[in-house]
XYZ file of C-alpha atoms in Angstrom:
419
model
C -19.048 18.216 -19.864
C -16.630 15.876 -21.440
C -18.381 12.677 -22.599
C -15.048 10.654 -22.312
C -14.341 11.868 -18.848
C -18.146 11.288 -17.862
C -17.909 7.532 -19.291
C -14.487 7.020 -17.386
C -15.991 8.218 -14.264
C -19.414 6.015 -14.768
C -17.406 2.804 -15.397
C -14.429 3.079 -12.814
C -16.289 4.641 -9.687
C -18.413 1.544 -9.326
C -15.858 -1.229 -10.295
C -15.033 -2.276 -7.058
C -18.735 -2.771 -6.276
C -19.472 -4.538 -9.627
C -16.539 -6.783 -9.917
C -14.252 -6.800 -6.756
C -16.846 -7.778 -4.095
C -16.450 -11.688 -4.136
C -18.008 -12.453 -1.095
C -20.046 -10.367 1.616
C -21.325 -12.455 5.021
C -20.718 -13.186 8.729
C -18.059 -15.189 10.805
C -18.569 -18.396 11.629
C -18.286 -17.919 15.209
C -19.964 -14.625 15.604
C -23.230 -14.127 13.472
C -22.814 -10.272 14.144
C -19.231 -9.937 12.730
C -19.058 -8.871 9.244
C -16.738 -9.947 6.672
C -15.873 -8.525 3.275
C -13.817 -10.695 0.731
C -12.333 -8.114 -1.957
C -10.418 -9.461 -4.589
C -7.697 -8.076 -6.700
C -8.260 -8.230 -10.326
C -8.996 -11.683 -11.727
C -7.098 -13.642 -8.825
C -9.424 -14.756 -5.868
C -7.091 -13.430 -3.494
C -6.967 -10.375 -0.940
C -4.315 -8.287 -0.515
C -4.527 -6.138 2.284
C -3.286 -3.093 0.745
C -5.202 -3.281 -2.552
C -8.686 -3.726 -0.283
C -7.974 -0.904 1.743
C -7.111 1.195 -1.419
C -10.274 -0.150 -3.222
C -12.572 1.019 -0.827
C -11.070 4.597 -0.529
C -13.268 5.578 -3.589
C -16.277 5.394 -1.571
C -15.458 7.612 1.356
C -17.484 10.403 0.110
C -20.520 7.855 0.762
C -19.656 6.561 3.888
C -21.438 7.407 6.773
C -22.617 5.740 10.114
C -25.061 2.755 9.304
C -25.830 -0.487 10.742
C -27.344 -1.774 7.617
C -25.895 -5.054 6.042
C -26.283 -3.329 2.455
C -24.196 -0.142 3.528
C -21.146 1.175 2.480
C -20.188 1.038 6.164
C -21.003 -2.390 6.504
C -18.690 -3.432 3.499
C -15.692 -1.135 5.288
C -16.699 -3.173 8.649
C -16.345 -6.131 6.654
C -13.189 -5.592 5.083
C -11.684 -4.489 8.513
C -12.947 -7.545 10.419
C -11.372 -9.544 7.946
C -7.918 -7.927 7.757
C -7.931 -8.172 11.332
C -8.468 -12.007 10.979
C -5.599 -12.317 8.630
C -3.048 -10.215 10.848
C -3.779 -12.665 13.609
C -3.314 -15.413 11.284
C 0.163 -14.562 9.537
C 1.100 -10.955 10.105
C 3.947 -11.097 7.867
C 1.926 -11.880 4.656
C 0.373 -9.521 2.440
C -2.252 -11.503 0.246
C -4.849 -14.137 1.705
C -7.104 -17.079 0.435
C -10.875 -16.205 0.706
C -12.341 -17.048 4.337
C -13.640 -20.314 4.829
C -17.171 -19.169 5.444
C -17.328 -18.130 1.955
C -16.989 -21.701 0.278
C -14.409 -20.340 -2.181
C -11.831 -22.707 -2.715
C -8.277 -21.656 -2.138
C -6.705 -19.966 -5.263
C -3.635 -21.535 -6.646
C -0.176 -19.850 -6.389
C 2.159 -21.833 -8.440
C 4.919 -18.828 -8.453
C 4.769 -19.729 -4.546
C 4.744 -23.331 -4.512
C 8.517 -23.466 -3.670
C 8.807 -20.338 -1.472
C 10.967 -20.769 1.720
C 9.141 -18.323 4.495
C 10.255 -17.552 7.763
C 7.917 -17.570 9.986
C 5.910 -20.572 7.987
C 2.447 -20.208 6.632
C -0.435 -22.211 6.010
C -1.234 -21.799 2.110
C -4.901 -22.751 2.692
C -5.552 -19.234 4.253
C -2.496 -17.536 2.846
C -1.896 -16.640 -0.898
C 1.295 -15.085 -0.689
C 3.549 -14.006 2.094
C 5.784 -11.073 0.649
C 6.332 -9.166 4.005
C 5.628 -5.222 3.278
C 5.248 -2.569 6.061
C 2.676 -1.124 3.739
C 0.383 -3.941 4.212
C 0.681 -3.188 8.019
C -0.190 0.464 7.466
C -3.115 -0.150 5.053
C -5.140 -2.061 8.018
C -4.195 1.183 9.943
C -5.443 3.483 7.122
C -8.828 1.836 6.363
C -9.357 1.735 10.218
C -8.956 5.601 10.297
C -11.067 6.177 7.107
C -13.863 4.176 8.623
C -13.845 6.120 11.954
C -13.372 9.555 10.285
C -16.492 8.650 8.076
C -18.775 7.191 11.063
C -17.418 8.043 14.433
C -18.246 4.610 15.150
C -16.164 3.917 18.120
C -18.066 0.924 19.318
C -17.117 -1.017 16.257
C -13.358 -0.974 17.384
C -13.943 -3.018 20.701
C -16.357 -5.474 19.546
C -14.167 -8.048 17.682
C -10.560 -8.354 17.159
C -9.254 -4.700 16.420
C -7.218 -4.153 19.366
C -5.471 -7.650 18.844
C -4.714 -6.836 15.213
C -3.276 -3.705 16.064
C -1.110 -5.237 18.697
C 0.106 -8.060 16.138
C 1.245 -4.873 13.817
C 3.093 -3.390 16.690
C 5.041 -6.830 17.142
C 5.713 -7.183 13.783
C 6.822 -3.522 13.258
C 9.289 -3.591 16.330
C 10.426 -7.039 15.200
C 11.021 -5.539 11.905
C 13.626 -2.692 13.450
C 16.084 -5.409 14.117
C 19.240 -4.529 12.265
C 21.494 -7.240 10.538
C 24.384 -7.021 12.899
C 24.747 -7.304 16.799
C 26.733 -5.025 18.945
C 29.506 -7.629 18.984
C 29.476 -8.063 15.224
C 27.503 -11.142 15.120
C 24.427 -11.551 12.729
C 21.240 -11.098 14.364
C 18.451 -13.787 13.600
C 16.128 -12.272 11.120
C 12.178 -12.118 12.287
C 11.511 -12.737 8.614
C 13.245 -14.452 5.581
C 12.041 -15.351 2.218
C 13.717 -17.174 -0.833
C 11.934 -18.209 -4.214
C 12.804 -19.959 -7.177
C 12.664 -17.333 -9.584
C 14.713 -15.717 -12.647
C 13.606 -12.401 -11.408
C 15.940 -10.601 -9.131
C 12.791 -8.474 -7.801
C 10.910 -11.777 -6.740
C 13.516 -12.903 -4.005
C 15.473 -11.677 -1.061
C 19.233 -11.330 -1.163
C 21.559 -13.026 1.251
C 19.712 -16.454 1.467
C 16.449 -14.396 2.061
C 17.286 -11.862 4.538
C 18.012 -9.068 2.497
C 20.548 -6.675 2.157
C 21.963 -5.458 5.299
C 20.563 -2.561 7.452
C 22.385 -0.315 10.060
C 21.469 -0.433 13.863
C 19.687 2.440 15.623
C 18.061 4.050 12.535
C 14.542 3.871 14.391
C 13.081 2.773 11.028
C 10.940 -0.071 10.158
C 12.354 -2.708 7.523
C 10.542 -3.699 4.386
C 11.103 -6.670 2.663
C 9.275 -6.018 -0.105
C 7.492 -2.718 -1.954
C 3.993 -2.047 -2.629
C 4.416 -3.228 -5.970
C 5.426 -6.703 -4.683
C 8.987 -6.330 -6.054
C 11.994 -6.870 -3.364
C 13.381 -3.684 -1.665
C 17.139 -3.120 -2.467
C 17.719 -1.300 0.771
C 15.226 -2.374 3.231
C 14.177 0.754 4.734
C 11.633 1.938 2.602
C 11.005 5.399 2.912
C 7.436 5.968 1.767
C 6.418 2.720 3.662
C 7.569 4.316 6.783
C 5.952 7.442 6.164
C 2.527 5.806 5.596
C 2.884 3.664 8.739
C 4.090 6.565 10.836
C 0.764 8.726 9.347
C -1.637 6.077 10.197
C -0.080 4.931 13.293
C -0.362 8.292 14.503
C -4.452 8.443 13.276
C -5.208 5.047 14.872
C -3.756 5.846 18.277
C -6.370 8.390 18.583
C -9.207 5.750 18.080
C -7.196 3.252 20.551
C -6.824 6.186 23.103
C -10.792 6.543 23.035
C -11.329 2.898 23.876
C -11.548 2.330 27.504
C -8.260 0.624 28.908
C -6.348 1.067 26.082
C -4.420 4.230 26.844
C -1.245 2.474 27.141
C -1.243 0.985 23.674
C -2.165 4.344 22.294
C 0.451 6.045 24.095
C 2.955 3.433 22.523
C 1.541 3.939 19.035
C 1.768 7.642 19.096
C 5.504 7.427 20.672
C 6.630 5.043 17.637
C 4.696 7.169 15.047
C 6.653 10.415 16.270
C 9.780 8.497 16.258
C 9.438 7.254 12.945
C 8.698 10.809 11.773
C 11.931 12.099 13.318
C 13.921 9.118 12.115
C 12.680 9.580 8.546
C 13.850 13.280 8.627
C 17.116 12.078 10.036
C 17.987 9.101 7.828
C 15.410 9.419 4.569
C 16.684 12.665 3.452
C 19.525 13.384 1.163
C 21.353 16.599 -0.433
C 20.909 16.271 -4.362
C 23.177 18.818 -6.542
C 20.365 19.459 -8.640
C 17.264 19.556 -6.611
C 18.605 20.382 -3.078
C 17.415 18.082 -0.103
C 14.967 15.413 -1.177
C 13.620 11.917 0.244
C 15.197 8.883 -0.855
C 12.956 6.166 -1.751
C 15.030 3.249 0.206
C 17.898 3.674 2.539
C 20.026 1.211 4.585
C 21.554 3.551 7.488
C 25.084 2.820 5.990
C 24.852 5.981 3.503
C 23.465 3.823 0.584
C 20.506 5.460 -0.952
C 18.046 4.482 -3.963
C 16.912 7.597 -5.556
C 14.062 6.838 -7.712
C 10.148 6.497 -7.059
C 7.428 3.710 -7.985
C 4.145 4.219 -9.304
C 2.599 1.997 -6.406
C 1.234 3.397 -3.157
C 2.617 4.271 -0.706
C 5.089 6.320 -2.866
C 7.139 9.716 -2.603
C 5.084 11.145 -4.777
C 1.869 10.346 -2.821
C 3.246 11.550 0.675
C 0.869 14.619 0.695
C -2.109 12.368 -0.453
C -1.548 9.936 2.427
C -1.662 13.155 4.725
C 2.308 12.572 6.063
C 3.251 16.068 4.857
C 1.613 19.297 3.212
C 2.110 19.427 -0.561
C 3.986 22.854 -0.169
C 6.392 21.228 2.060
C 10.002 22.147 0.708
C 11.629 18.562 0.882
C 8.598 17.395 -0.647
C 8.559 19.939 -3.381
C 12.159 19.338 -4.310
C 11.444 15.226 -4.354
C 8.501 15.908 -6.595
C 10.716 17.931 -9.285
C 13.058 15.209 -9.047
C 10.420 12.522 -9.453
C 8.687 14.069 -12.502
C 11.933 14.711 -14.298
C 14.586 12.375 -16.210
C 16.251 12.210 -13.242
C 13.995 9.434 -12.039
C 15.046 6.216 -13.621
C 11.391 5.221 -13.401
C 9.727 8.680 -15.183
C 8.605 7.503 -18.442
C 8.122 10.246 -20.951
C 6.482 9.657 -24.455
C 3.583 11.035 -26.895
C 0.815 9.385 -25.040
C 1.532 9.843 -21.379
C 4.106 11.049 -18.996
C 4.069 8.994 -15.737
C 5.950 7.330 -13.178
C 6.546 3.553 -13.484
C 8.824 1.176 -11.862
C 10.531 -2.324 -12.161
C 7.591 -4.338 -11.648
C 7.025 -4.046 -15.505
C 10.399 -2.292 -16.398
C 11.785 0.728 -18.370
C 9.188 2.205 -21.119
C 5.954 1.116 -19.015
C 4.000 4.169 -17.569
C 1.290 3.747 -14.981
C -1.691 5.877 -14.882
C -2.030 5.427 -11.212
C 0.960 7.582 -10.609
C -0.985 10.407 -13.009
C -3.703 9.947 -10.653
C -1.651 10.561 -7.497
C -0.001 13.583 -9.224
C -3.379 14.885 -9.865
C -4.178 14.553 -5.977
C -0.822 16.400 -5.125
C -1.042 19.557 -6.753
C -3.161 22.837 -6.896
C -1.835 23.747 -10.460
C -4.762 23.811 -12.558
C -2.592 23.380 -15.773
C -0.572 20.580 -14.383
C -3.905 18.539 -13.332
C -5.562 19.426 -16.877
C -2.616 17.953 -18.668
C -2.222 14.781 -16.459
C -6.089 14.061 -16.702
C -5.890 14.303 -20.538
C -3.069 12.064 -20.817
C -4.996 9.478 -18.602
C -8.182 10.156 -20.901
C -5.963 9.715 -24.087
C -4.450 6.214 -22.902
C -7.615 4.815 -22.658
C -8.516 4.438 -26.126
C -11.982 5.631 -25.399
C -12.676 2.257 -23.889
C -13.953 3.807 -20.750
C -11.435 2.132 -18.338
C -8.001 3.140 -16.887
C -5.134 0.721 -17.824
C -3.178 -0.714 -14.954
C -0.030 0.035 -16.902
C 0.919 0.876 -20.725
C 3.736 1.689 -23.164
C 4.569 5.443 -22.999
C 4.130 5.719 -26.730
C 1.323 3.048 -26.921
C -2.054 3.583 -25.722
C -2.943 -0.277 -25.212
C -3.146 -2.217 -22.155
C -0.434 -4.795 -21.597
C -2.024 -6.649 -18.905
C -4.662 -8.210 -21.211
C -7.508 -5.694 -20.207
C -8.189 -2.444 -18.889
C -7.805 -2.283 -15.092
C -9.303 0.285 -12.852
C -6.603 1.881 -10.608
C -7.213 1.307 -6.720
C -6.687 5.024 -5.911
């Protein structure tokens, strides 16, 4: 047994339970409705994507239990609170503590001058960057809970059905193209501008983003899972994730009496997204053959790269969108894990995908973990794991990101991955 690997698991596995469950309780208007508030890092705010990912570690322990101190109870609490958030501000990505917790709203000075449409209340919203993967994350944790418990009754007790309707409404709205058939500019359902010196923190064209073509069948995403702005708004891995979990959530919806029509709508959209990704998200590369683009706009523009944050192109099999032996995925994987990807960092300490959130030279161990999850090659798995271990400097925690050739965290402290 490797003592460093053992210590890493010993510290990282319970980290969410030890440090991130900021509050757990019940809704003020329903004493049976469990709520779980999970923070991200040292910010007293809850991201839809991060809270779903943070609970994934405990899937092997999840079973059907009514006990309020069970893993199942934590899952129900996260789903219920996410549903509340989606019904409050469905375009937003991170939220303030629930009023029942007694925790004061967190200050977000970076967002103080944001101009967002639709508007939101900062007493309930921490930041309102519209990210398609945030909507998918709600469907993902719902799928995971149902798969682990078979607890169908839970999904018809509170506001889950209404939250799914809100998710679908946003997704349909964000299929709106930039231009109408007569050439006029459509009114965007969402816009975002911020006073900033970083291009990735605001959107082009007075907040509506770069133009997208009509009739692609894809859903726009203003921001990436890194919280950076998209260049081309059809973010392929986010559409993959949304299609995959929309389809699995439709099976839950179909089992709820009276929800067949909604379930059929979900299944149809999931299927059409899958087809649209194949039609618009694949490009021919002279070196690698057919590969998935990271972002497209429907006009022919493509962004060929990957980002460490999930959903990524690398994570497509991990998400369950496709099999890891899929030919286009394998071609894409070879591209991502090479110098052809502008954000693949190579160095003596770690070789991993990074991203523009921290910039060139900064690798994210999260991507190395995803690399492990998406291969059956023992040598590749062992090498990636050894690189992760070597980057911890024997502190027993995985760093969020680090210099490719310097094993030290640049975020001030070790921060376990949410994968």
